[in-house]
mmCIF file of C-alpha atoms (C1' of nucleotides) in Angstrom:
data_model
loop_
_atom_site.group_PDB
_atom_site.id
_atom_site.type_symbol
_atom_site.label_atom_id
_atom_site.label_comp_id
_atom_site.label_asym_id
_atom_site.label_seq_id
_atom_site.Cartn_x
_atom_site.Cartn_y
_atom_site.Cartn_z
ATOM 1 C CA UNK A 29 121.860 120.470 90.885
ATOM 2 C CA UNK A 30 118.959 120.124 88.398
ATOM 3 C CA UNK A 31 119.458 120.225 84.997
ATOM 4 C CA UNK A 32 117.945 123.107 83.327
ATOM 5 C CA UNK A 33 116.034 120.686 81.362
ATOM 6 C CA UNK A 34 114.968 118.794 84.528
ATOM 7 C CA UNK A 35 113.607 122.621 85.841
ATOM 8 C CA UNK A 36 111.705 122.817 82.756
ATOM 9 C CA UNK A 37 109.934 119.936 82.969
ATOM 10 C CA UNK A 38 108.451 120.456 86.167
ATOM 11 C CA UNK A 39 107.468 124.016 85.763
ATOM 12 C CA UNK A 40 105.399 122.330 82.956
ATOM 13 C CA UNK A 41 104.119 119.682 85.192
ATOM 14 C CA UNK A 42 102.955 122.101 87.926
ATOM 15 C CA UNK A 43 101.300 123.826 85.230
ATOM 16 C CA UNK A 44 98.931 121.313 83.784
ATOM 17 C CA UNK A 45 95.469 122.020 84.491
ATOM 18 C CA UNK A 46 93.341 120.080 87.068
ATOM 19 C CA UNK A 47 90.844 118.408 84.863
ATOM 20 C CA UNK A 48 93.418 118.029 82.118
ATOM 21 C CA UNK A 49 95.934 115.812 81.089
ATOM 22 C CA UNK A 50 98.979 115.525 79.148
ATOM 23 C CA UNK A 51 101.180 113.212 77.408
ATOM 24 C CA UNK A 52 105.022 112.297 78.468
ATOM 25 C CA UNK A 53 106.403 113.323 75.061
ATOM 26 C CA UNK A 54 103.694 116.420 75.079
ATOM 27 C CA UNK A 55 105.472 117.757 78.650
ATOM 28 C CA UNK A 56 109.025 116.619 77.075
ATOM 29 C CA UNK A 57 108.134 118.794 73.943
ATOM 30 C CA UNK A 58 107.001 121.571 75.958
ATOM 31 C CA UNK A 59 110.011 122.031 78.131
ATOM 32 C CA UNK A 60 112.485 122.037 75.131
ATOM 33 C CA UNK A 61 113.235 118.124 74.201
ATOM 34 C CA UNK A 62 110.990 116.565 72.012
ATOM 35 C CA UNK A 63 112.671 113.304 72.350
ATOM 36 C CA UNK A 64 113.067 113.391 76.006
ATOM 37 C CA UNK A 65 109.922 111.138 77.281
ATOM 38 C CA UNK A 66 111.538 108.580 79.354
ATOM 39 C CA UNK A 67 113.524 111.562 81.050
ATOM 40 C CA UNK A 68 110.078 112.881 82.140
ATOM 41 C CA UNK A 69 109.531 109.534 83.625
ATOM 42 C CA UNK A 70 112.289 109.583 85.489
ATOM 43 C CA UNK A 71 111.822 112.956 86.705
ATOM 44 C CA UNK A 72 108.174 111.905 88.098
ATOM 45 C CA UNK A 73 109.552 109.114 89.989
ATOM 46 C CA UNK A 74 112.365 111.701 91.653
ATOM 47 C CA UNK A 75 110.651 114.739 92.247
ATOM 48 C CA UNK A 76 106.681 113.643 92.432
ATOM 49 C CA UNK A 77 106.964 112.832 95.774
ATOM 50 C CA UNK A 78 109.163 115.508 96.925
ATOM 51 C CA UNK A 79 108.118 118.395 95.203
ATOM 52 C CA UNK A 80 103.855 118.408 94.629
ATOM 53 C CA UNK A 81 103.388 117.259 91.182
ATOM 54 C CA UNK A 82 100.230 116.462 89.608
ATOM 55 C CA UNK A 83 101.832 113.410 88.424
ATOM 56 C CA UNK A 84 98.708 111.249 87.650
ATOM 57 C CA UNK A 85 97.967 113.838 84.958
ATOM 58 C CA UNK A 86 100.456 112.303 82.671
ATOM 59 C CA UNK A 87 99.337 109.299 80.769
ATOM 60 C CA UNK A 88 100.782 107.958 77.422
ATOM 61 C CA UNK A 89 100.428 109.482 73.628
ATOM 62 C CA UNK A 90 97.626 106.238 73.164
ATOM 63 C CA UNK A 91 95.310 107.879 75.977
ATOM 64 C CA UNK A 92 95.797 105.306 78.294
ATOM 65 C CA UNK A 93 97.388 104.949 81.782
ATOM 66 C CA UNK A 94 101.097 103.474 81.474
ATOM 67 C CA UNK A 95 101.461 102.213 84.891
ATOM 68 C CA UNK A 96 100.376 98.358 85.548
ATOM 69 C CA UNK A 97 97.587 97.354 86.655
ATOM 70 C CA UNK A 98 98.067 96.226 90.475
ATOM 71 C CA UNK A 99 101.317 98.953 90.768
ATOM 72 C CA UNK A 100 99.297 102.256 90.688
ATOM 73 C CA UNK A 101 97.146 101.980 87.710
ATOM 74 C CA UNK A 102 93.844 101.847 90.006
ATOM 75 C CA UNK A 103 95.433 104.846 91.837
ATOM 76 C CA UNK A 104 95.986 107.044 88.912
ATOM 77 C CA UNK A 105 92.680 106.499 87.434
ATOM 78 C CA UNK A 106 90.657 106.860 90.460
ATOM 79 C CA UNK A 107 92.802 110.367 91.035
ATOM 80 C CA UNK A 108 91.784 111.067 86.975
ATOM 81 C CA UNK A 109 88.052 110.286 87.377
ATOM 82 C CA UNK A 110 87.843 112.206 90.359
ATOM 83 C CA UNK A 111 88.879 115.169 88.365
ATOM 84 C CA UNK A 112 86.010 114.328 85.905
ATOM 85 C CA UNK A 113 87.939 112.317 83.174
ATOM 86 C CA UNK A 114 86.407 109.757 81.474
ATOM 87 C CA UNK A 115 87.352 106.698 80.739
ATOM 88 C CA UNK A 116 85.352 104.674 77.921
ATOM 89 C CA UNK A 117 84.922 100.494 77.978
ATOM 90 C CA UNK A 118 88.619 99.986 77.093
ATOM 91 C CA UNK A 119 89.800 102.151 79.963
ATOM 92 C CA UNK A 120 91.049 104.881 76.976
ATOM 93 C CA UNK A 121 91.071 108.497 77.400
ATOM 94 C CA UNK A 122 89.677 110.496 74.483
ATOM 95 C CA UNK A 123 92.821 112.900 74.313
ATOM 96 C CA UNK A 124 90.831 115.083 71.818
ATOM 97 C CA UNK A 125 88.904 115.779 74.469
ATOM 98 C CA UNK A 126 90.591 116.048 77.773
ATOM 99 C CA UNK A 127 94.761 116.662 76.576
ATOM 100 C CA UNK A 128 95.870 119.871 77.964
ATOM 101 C CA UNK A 129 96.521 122.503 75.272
ATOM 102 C CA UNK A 130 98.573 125.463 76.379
ATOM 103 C CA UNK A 131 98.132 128.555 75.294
ATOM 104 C "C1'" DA B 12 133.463 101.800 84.645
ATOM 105 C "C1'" DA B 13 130.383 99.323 81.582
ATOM 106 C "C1'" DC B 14 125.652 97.736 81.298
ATOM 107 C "C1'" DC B 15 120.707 97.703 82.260
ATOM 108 C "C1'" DT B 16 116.389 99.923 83.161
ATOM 109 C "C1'" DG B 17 112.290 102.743 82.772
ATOM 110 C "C1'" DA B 18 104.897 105.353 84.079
ATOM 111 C "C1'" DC B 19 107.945 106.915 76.347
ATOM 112 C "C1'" DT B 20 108.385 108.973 71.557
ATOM 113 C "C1'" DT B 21 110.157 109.930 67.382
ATOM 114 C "C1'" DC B 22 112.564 108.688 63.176
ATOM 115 C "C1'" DG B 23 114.004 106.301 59.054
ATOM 116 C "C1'" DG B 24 113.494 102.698 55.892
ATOM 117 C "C1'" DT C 30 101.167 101.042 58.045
ATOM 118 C "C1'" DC C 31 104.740 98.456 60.437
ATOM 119 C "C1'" DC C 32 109.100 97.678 62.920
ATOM 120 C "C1'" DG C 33 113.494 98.325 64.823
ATOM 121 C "C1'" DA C 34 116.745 101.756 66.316
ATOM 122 C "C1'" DA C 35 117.785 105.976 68.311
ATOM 123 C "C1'" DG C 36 117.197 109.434 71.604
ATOM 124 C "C1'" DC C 37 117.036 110.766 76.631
ATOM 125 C "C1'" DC C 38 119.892 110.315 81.219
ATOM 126 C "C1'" DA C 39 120.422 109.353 86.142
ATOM 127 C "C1'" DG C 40 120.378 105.604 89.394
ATOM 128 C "C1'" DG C 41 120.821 100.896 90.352
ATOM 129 C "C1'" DT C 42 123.569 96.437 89.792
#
DNA sequence: AACCTGACTTCGG
DNA sequence: TCCGAAGCCAGGT
């Protein structure tokens, strides 16, 4: 069984807007554990397949795409552009801009 | 049963 | 501002 942390997180991962993005430590914070970013990670990588997670919304607190290049980084950011995020010259995301604010 | 690892952040000095 | 350590925690070795 889940954790009720582990539920948390991805009710807050189904919930990010298509068009939007968020940060690891932003969905951590958001389900209850500021500190728990690398347990979001892991959670992607059990349950993105599985359940139906927008998991290419979730980039690092630096705006930029935390995978490597060659082992889904072209994926992620073709998914991202097709949802009308920008990327500028450096491949950065302006998070002012496009980070997913909750109400 | 330790020890390492990971698509990360935050904290303290 | 910069840097290392701590926090998170389940799955793999």
């Amino acid at each position: 069984m889940p954790t009720q942390f582990s539920e948390d997180v991805i009710r807050v991962l189904k919930a990010i807007p298509r068009g939007s993005v968020a940060t690891y430590g932003q969905v951590a914070r958001l389900a209850g554990n500021p500190r728990a970013a690398r347990q979001v990670v892991r959670l992607l990588n059990a349950y993105s397949s599985a359940e139906e997670l927008p998991w290419h919304r979730v980039i690092n607190k630096q705006g930029r795409i935390s995978l490597k290049r060659g082992s889904g980084y072209e994926l992620q950011k073709s998914l991202l552009v097709q949802e009308g995020i920008r990327f500028d010259k450096a491949d950065n995301i302006d998070l002012s801009k496009y980070q997913w604010r909750p109400e």
